[in-house]
PDB file of C-alpha atoms in Angstrom:
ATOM      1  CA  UNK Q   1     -33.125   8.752  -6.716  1.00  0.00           C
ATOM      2  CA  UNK Q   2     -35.955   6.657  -5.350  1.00  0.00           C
ATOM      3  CA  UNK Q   3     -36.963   5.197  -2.120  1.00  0.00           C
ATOM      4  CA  UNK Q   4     -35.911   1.917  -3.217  1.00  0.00           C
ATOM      5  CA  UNK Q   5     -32.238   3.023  -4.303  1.00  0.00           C
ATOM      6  CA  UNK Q   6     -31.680   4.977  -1.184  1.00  0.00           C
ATOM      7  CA  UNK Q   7     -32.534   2.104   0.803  1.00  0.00           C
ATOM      8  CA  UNK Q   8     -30.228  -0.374  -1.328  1.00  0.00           C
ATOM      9  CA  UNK Q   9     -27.429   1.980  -1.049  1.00  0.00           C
ATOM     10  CA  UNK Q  10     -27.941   2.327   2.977  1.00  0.00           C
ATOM     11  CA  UNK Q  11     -27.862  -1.778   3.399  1.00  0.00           C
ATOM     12  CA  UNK Q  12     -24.849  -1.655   1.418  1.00  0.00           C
ATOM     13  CA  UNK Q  13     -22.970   0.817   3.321  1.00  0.00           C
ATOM     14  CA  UNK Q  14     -23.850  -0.735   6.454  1.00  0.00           C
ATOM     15  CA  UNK Q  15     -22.888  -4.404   5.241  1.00  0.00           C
ATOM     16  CA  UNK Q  16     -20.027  -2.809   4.346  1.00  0.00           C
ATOM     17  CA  UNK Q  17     -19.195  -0.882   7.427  1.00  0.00           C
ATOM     18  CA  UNK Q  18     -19.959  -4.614   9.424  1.00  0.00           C
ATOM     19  CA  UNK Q  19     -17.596  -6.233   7.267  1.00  0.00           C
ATOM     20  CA  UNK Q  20     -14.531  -3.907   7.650  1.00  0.00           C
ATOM     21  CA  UNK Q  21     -15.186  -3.976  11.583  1.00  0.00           C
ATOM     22  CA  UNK Q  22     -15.715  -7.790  11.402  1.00  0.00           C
ATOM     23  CA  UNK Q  23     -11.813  -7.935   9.615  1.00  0.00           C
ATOM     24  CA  UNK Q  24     -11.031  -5.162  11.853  1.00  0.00           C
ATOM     25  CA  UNK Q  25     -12.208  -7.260  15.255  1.00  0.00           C
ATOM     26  CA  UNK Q  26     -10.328 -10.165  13.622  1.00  0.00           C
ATOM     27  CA  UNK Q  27      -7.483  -8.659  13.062  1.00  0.00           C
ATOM     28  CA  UNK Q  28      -7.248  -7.083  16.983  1.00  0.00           C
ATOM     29  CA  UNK Q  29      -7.975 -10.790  18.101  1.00  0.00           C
ATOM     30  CA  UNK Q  30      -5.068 -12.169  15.989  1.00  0.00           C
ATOM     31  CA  UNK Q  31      -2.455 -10.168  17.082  1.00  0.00           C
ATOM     32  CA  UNK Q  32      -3.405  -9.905  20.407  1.00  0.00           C
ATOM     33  CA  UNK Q  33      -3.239 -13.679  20.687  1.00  0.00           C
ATOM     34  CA  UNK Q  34      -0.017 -14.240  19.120  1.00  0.00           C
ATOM     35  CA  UNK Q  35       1.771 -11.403  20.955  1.00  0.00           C
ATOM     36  CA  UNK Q  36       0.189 -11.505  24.517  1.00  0.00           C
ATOM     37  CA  UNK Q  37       1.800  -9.123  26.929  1.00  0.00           C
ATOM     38  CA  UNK Q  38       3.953  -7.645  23.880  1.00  0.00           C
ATOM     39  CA  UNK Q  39       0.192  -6.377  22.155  1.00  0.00           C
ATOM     40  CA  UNK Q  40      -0.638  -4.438  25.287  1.00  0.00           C
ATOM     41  CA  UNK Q  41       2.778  -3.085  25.548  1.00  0.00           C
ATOM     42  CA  UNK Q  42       2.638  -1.806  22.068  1.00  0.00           C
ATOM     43  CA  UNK Q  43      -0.463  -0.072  22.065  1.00  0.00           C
ATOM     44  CA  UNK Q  44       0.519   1.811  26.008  1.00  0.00           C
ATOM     45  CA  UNK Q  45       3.799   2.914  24.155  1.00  0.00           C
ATOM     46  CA  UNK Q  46       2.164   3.866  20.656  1.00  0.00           C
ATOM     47  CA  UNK Q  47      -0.983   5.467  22.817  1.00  0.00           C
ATOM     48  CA  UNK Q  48      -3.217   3.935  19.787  1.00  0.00           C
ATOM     49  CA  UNK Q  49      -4.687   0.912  18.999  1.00  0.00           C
ATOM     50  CA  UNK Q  50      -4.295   1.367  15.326  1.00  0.00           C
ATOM     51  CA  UNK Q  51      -0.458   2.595  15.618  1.00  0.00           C
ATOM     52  CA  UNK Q  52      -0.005  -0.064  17.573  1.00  0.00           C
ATOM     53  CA  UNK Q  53      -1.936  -2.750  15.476  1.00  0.00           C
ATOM     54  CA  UNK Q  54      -0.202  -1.404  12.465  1.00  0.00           C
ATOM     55  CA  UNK Q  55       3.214  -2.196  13.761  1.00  0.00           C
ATOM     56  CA  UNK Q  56       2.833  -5.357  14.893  1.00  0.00           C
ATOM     57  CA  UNK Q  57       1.654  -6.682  11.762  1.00  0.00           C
ATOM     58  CA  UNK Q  58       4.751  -4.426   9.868  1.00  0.00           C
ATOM     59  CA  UNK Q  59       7.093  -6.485  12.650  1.00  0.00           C
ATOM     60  CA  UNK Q  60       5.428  -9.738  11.332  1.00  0.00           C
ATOM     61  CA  UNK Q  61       5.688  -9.007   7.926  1.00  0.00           C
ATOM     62  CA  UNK Q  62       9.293  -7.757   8.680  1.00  0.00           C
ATOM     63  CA  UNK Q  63      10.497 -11.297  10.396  1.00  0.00           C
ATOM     64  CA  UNK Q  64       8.730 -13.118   7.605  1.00  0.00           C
ATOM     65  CA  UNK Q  65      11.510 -12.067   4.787  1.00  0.00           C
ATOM     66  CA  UNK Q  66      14.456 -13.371   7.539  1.00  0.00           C
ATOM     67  CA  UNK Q  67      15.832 -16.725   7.205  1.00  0.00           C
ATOM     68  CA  UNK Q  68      15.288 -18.102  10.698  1.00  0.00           C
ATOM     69  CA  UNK Q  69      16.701 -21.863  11.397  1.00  0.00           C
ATOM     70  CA  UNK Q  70      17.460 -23.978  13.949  1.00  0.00           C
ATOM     71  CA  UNK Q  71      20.797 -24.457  15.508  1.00  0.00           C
ATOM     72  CA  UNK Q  72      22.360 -27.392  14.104  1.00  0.00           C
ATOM     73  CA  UNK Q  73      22.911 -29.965  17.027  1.00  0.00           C
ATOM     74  CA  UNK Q  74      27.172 -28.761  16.985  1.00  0.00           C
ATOM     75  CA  UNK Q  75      26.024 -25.537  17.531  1.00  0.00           C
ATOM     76  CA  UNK Q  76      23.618 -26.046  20.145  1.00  0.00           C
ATOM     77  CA  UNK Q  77      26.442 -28.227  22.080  1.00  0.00           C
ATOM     78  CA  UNK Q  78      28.833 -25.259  21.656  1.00  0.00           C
ATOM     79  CA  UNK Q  79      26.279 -22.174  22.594  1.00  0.00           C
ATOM     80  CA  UNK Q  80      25.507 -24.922  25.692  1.00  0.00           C
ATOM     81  CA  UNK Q  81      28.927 -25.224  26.828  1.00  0.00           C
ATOM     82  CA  UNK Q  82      29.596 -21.666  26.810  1.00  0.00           C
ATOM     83  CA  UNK Q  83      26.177 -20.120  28.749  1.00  0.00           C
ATOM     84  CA  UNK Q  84      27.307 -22.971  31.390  1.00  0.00           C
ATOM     85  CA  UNK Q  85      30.884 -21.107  31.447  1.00  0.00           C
ATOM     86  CA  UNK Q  86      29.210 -17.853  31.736  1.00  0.00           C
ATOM     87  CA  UNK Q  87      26.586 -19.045  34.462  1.00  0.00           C
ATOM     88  CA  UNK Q  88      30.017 -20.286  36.138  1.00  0.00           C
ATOM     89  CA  UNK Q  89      30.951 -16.656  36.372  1.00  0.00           C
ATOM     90  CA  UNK Q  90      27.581 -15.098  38.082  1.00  0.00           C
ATOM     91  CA  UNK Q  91      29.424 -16.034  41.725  1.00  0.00           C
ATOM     92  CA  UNK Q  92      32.864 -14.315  41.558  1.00  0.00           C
ATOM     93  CA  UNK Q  93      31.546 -11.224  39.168  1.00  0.00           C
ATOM     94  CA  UNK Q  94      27.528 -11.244  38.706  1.00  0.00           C
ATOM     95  CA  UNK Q  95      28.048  -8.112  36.361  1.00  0.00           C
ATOM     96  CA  UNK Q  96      30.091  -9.512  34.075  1.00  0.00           C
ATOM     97  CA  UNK Q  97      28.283 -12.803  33.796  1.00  0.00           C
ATOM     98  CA  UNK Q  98      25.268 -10.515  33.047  1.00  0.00           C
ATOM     99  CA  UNK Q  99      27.483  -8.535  29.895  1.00  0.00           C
ATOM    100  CA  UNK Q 100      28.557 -11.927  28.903  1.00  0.00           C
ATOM    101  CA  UNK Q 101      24.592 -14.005  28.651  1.00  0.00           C
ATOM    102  CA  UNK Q 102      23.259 -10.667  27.093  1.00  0.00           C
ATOM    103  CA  UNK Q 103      26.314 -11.071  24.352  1.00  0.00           C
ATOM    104  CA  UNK Q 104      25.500 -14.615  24.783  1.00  0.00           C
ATOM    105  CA  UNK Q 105      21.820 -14.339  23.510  1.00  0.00           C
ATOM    106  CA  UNK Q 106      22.708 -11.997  20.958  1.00  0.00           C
ATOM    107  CA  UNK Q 107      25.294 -14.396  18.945  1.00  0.00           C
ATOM    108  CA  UNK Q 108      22.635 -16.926  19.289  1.00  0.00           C
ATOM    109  CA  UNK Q 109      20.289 -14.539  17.864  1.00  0.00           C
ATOM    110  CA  UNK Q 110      22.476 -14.017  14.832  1.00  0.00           C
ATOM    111  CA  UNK Q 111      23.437 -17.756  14.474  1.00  0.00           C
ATOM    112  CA  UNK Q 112      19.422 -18.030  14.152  1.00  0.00           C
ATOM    113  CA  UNK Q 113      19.335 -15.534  11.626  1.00  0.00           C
ATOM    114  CA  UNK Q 114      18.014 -12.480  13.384  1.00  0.00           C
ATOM    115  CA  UNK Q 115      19.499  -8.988  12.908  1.00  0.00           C
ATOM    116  CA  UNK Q 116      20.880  -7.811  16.037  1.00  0.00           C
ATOM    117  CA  UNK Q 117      21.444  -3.676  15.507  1.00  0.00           C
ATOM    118  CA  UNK Q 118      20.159  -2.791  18.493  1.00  0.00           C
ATOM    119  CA  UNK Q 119      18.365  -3.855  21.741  1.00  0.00           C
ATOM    120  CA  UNK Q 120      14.896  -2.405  20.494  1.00  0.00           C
ATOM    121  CA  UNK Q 121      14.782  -4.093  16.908  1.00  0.00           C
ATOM    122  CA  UNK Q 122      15.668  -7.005  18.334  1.00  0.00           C
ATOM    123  CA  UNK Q 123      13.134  -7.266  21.268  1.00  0.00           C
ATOM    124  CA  UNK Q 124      10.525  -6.278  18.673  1.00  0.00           C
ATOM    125  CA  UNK Q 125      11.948  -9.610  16.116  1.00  0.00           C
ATOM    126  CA  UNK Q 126      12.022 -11.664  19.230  1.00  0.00           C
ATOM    127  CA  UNK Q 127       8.125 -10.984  19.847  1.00  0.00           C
ATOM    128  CA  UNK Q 128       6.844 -12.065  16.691  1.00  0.00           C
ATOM    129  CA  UNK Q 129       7.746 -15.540  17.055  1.00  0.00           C
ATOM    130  CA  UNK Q 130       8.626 -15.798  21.378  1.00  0.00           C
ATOM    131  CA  UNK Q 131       6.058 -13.381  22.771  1.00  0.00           C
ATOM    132  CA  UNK Q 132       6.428 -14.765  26.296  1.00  0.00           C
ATOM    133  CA  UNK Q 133      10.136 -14.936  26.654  1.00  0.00           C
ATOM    134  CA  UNK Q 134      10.665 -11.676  25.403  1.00  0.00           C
ATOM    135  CA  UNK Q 135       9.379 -10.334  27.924  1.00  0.00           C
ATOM    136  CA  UNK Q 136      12.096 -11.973  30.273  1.00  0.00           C
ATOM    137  CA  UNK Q 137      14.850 -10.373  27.252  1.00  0.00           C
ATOM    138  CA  UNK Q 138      13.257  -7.056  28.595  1.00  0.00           C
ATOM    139  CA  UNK Q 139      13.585  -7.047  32.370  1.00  0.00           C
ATOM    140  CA  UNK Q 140      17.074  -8.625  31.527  1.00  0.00           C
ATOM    141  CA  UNK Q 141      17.836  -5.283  29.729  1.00  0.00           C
ATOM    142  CA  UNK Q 142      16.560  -3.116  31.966  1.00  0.00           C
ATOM    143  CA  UNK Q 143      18.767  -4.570  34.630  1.00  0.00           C
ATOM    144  CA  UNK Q 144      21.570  -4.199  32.389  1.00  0.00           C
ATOM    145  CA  UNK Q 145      21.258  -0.603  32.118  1.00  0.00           C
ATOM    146  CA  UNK Q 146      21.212  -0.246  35.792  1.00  0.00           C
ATOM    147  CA  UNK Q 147      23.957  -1.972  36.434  1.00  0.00           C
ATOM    148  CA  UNK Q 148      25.881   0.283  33.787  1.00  0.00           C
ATOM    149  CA  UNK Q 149      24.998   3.119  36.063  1.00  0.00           C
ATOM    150  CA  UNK Q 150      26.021   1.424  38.949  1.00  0.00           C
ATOM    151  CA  UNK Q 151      22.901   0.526  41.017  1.00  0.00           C
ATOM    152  CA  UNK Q 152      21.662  -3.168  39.881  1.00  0.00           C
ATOM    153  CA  UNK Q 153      21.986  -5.563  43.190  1.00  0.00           C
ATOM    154  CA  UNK Q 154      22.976  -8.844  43.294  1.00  0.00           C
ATOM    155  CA  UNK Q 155      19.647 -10.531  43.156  1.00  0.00           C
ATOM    156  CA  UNK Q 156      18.741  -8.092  40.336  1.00  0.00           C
ATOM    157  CA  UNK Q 157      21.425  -9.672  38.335  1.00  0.00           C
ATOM    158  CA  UNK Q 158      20.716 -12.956  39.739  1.00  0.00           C
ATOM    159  CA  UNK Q 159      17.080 -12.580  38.542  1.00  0.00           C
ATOM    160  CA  UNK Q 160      18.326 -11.225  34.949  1.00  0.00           C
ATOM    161  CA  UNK Q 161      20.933 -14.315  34.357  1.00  0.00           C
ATOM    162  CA  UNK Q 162      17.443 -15.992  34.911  1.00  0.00           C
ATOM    163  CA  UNK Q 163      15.484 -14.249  32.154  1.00  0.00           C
ATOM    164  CA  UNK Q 164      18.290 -13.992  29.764  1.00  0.00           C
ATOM    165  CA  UNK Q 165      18.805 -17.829  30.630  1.00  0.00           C
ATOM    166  CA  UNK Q 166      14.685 -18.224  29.467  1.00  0.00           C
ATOM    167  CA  UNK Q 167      15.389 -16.635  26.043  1.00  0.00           C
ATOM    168  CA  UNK Q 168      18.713 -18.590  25.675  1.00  0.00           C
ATOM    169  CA  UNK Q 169      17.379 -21.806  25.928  1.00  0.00           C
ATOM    170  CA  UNK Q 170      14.287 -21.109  23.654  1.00  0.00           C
ATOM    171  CA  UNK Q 171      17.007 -19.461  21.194  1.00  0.00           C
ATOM    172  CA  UNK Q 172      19.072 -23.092  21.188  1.00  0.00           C
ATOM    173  CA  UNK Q 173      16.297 -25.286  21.894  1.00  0.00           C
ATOM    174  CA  UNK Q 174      13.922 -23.911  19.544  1.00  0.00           C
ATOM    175  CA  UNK Q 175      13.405 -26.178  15.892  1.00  0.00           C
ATOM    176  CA  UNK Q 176      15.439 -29.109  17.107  1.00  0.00           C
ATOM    177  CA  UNK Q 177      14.031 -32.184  16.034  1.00  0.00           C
ATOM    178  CA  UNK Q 178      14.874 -34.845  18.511  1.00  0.00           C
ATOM    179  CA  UNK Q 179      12.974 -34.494  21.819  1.00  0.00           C
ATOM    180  CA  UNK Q 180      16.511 -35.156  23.514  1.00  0.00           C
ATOM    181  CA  UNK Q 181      18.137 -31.931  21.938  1.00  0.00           C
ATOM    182  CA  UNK Q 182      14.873 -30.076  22.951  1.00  0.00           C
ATOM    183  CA  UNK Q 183      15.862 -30.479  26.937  1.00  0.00           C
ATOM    184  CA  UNK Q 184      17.139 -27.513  29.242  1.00  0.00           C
ATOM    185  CA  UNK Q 185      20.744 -26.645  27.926  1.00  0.00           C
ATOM    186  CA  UNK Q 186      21.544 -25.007  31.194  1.00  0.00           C
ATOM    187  CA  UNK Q 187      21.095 -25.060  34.975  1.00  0.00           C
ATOM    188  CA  UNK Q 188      19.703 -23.566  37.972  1.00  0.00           C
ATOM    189  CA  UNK Q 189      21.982 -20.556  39.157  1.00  0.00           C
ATOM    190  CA  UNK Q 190      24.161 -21.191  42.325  1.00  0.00           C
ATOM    191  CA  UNK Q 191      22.449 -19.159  45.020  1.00  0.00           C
ATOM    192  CA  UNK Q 192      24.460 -16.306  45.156  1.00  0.00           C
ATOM    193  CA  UNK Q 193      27.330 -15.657  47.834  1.00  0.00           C
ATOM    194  CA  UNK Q 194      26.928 -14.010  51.118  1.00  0.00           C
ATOM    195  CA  UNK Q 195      29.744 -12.320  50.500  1.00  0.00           C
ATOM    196  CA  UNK Q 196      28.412 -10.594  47.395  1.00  0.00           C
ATOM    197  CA  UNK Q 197      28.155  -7.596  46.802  1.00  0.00           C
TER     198      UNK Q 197
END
């Protein structure tokens, strides 16, 4: 080989090597836009930028194939009615308010279309398409589990009714046409009683 050919074949690889770090950059700046917080958490539990990339694009490509819709506006007036019943509970028995928005958000989930196996595939669905709120689904669960071991306080609970009450209303709110239909479906939580426990 030549001067001439060695040189053509170095500008190549090197335009090459640019281009697949130019997709490469893109890619990073993609994701990590459209997930936020959940593209940072993903590559601290994966330990790997690459692992990490690679399965939040397999998550995207994953919620693609679902058939997500909107709540028709009989369902949203029925999941409305009953998060207001189970925000009515958080005073007398904060715990079981808590079991009953988490089951709450979950048949919403399903009435949207989303599988709802278990807490981890759905967190991960939840992200592609509500990066911010499910963030909120997290703490919620995390609370959960500590009050299944007994040690959650009130105003743990209090402040997980609040983020499962964040994903709830994006769940039912979410895809509604009318700007009327798009409003809060539920209220501020009573503050909760001194004599709580």
């Amino acid at each position: 080989m030549n001067t001439t050919t060695l040189i053509i074949i170095a500008v190549v690889i090197v335009l090459l090597v640019f281009a697949y770090w130019i997709v490469q950059r893109r890619t990073t700046d993609h994701l990590r836009e459209g997930f936020g917080e959940e593209y940072d958490q993903a590559v601290a539990s994966k330990g790997s930028l690459s692992k990490a990339e690679r399965e939040l694009a397999e998550r995207q490509k994953r919620v693609s194939q679902y058939e997500i819709t909107p709540l028709t506006t009989q369902q949203r007036a029925e999941f409305s009615a009953r998060w207001q019943a189970v925000q009515g509970e958080f005073v007398d028995d904060p715990g079981s308010a808590n079991t009953n928005a988490a089951a709450l958000v979950r048949d919403a989930m399903q009435a949207r279309g989303y599988p709802t196996e278990n807490f981890e595939s759905q967190a991960a669905d939840l992200s592609v398409e509500h990066p911010k709120v499910v963030q909120h689904y997290r703490a919620a669960h995390t609370v959960a589990l500590k009050h299944t071991d007994g040690e959650a306080t009130t105003e743990e609970l209090r402040r997980a009714m609040q983020d499962y009450r964040a994903l709830f209303d994006v769940l039912v709110t979410d895809g509604a046409e009318d700007s009327h239909e798009r409003t809060v479906v539920s209220r501020d939580l009573p503050p909760t009683s001194p004599h709580s426990p």
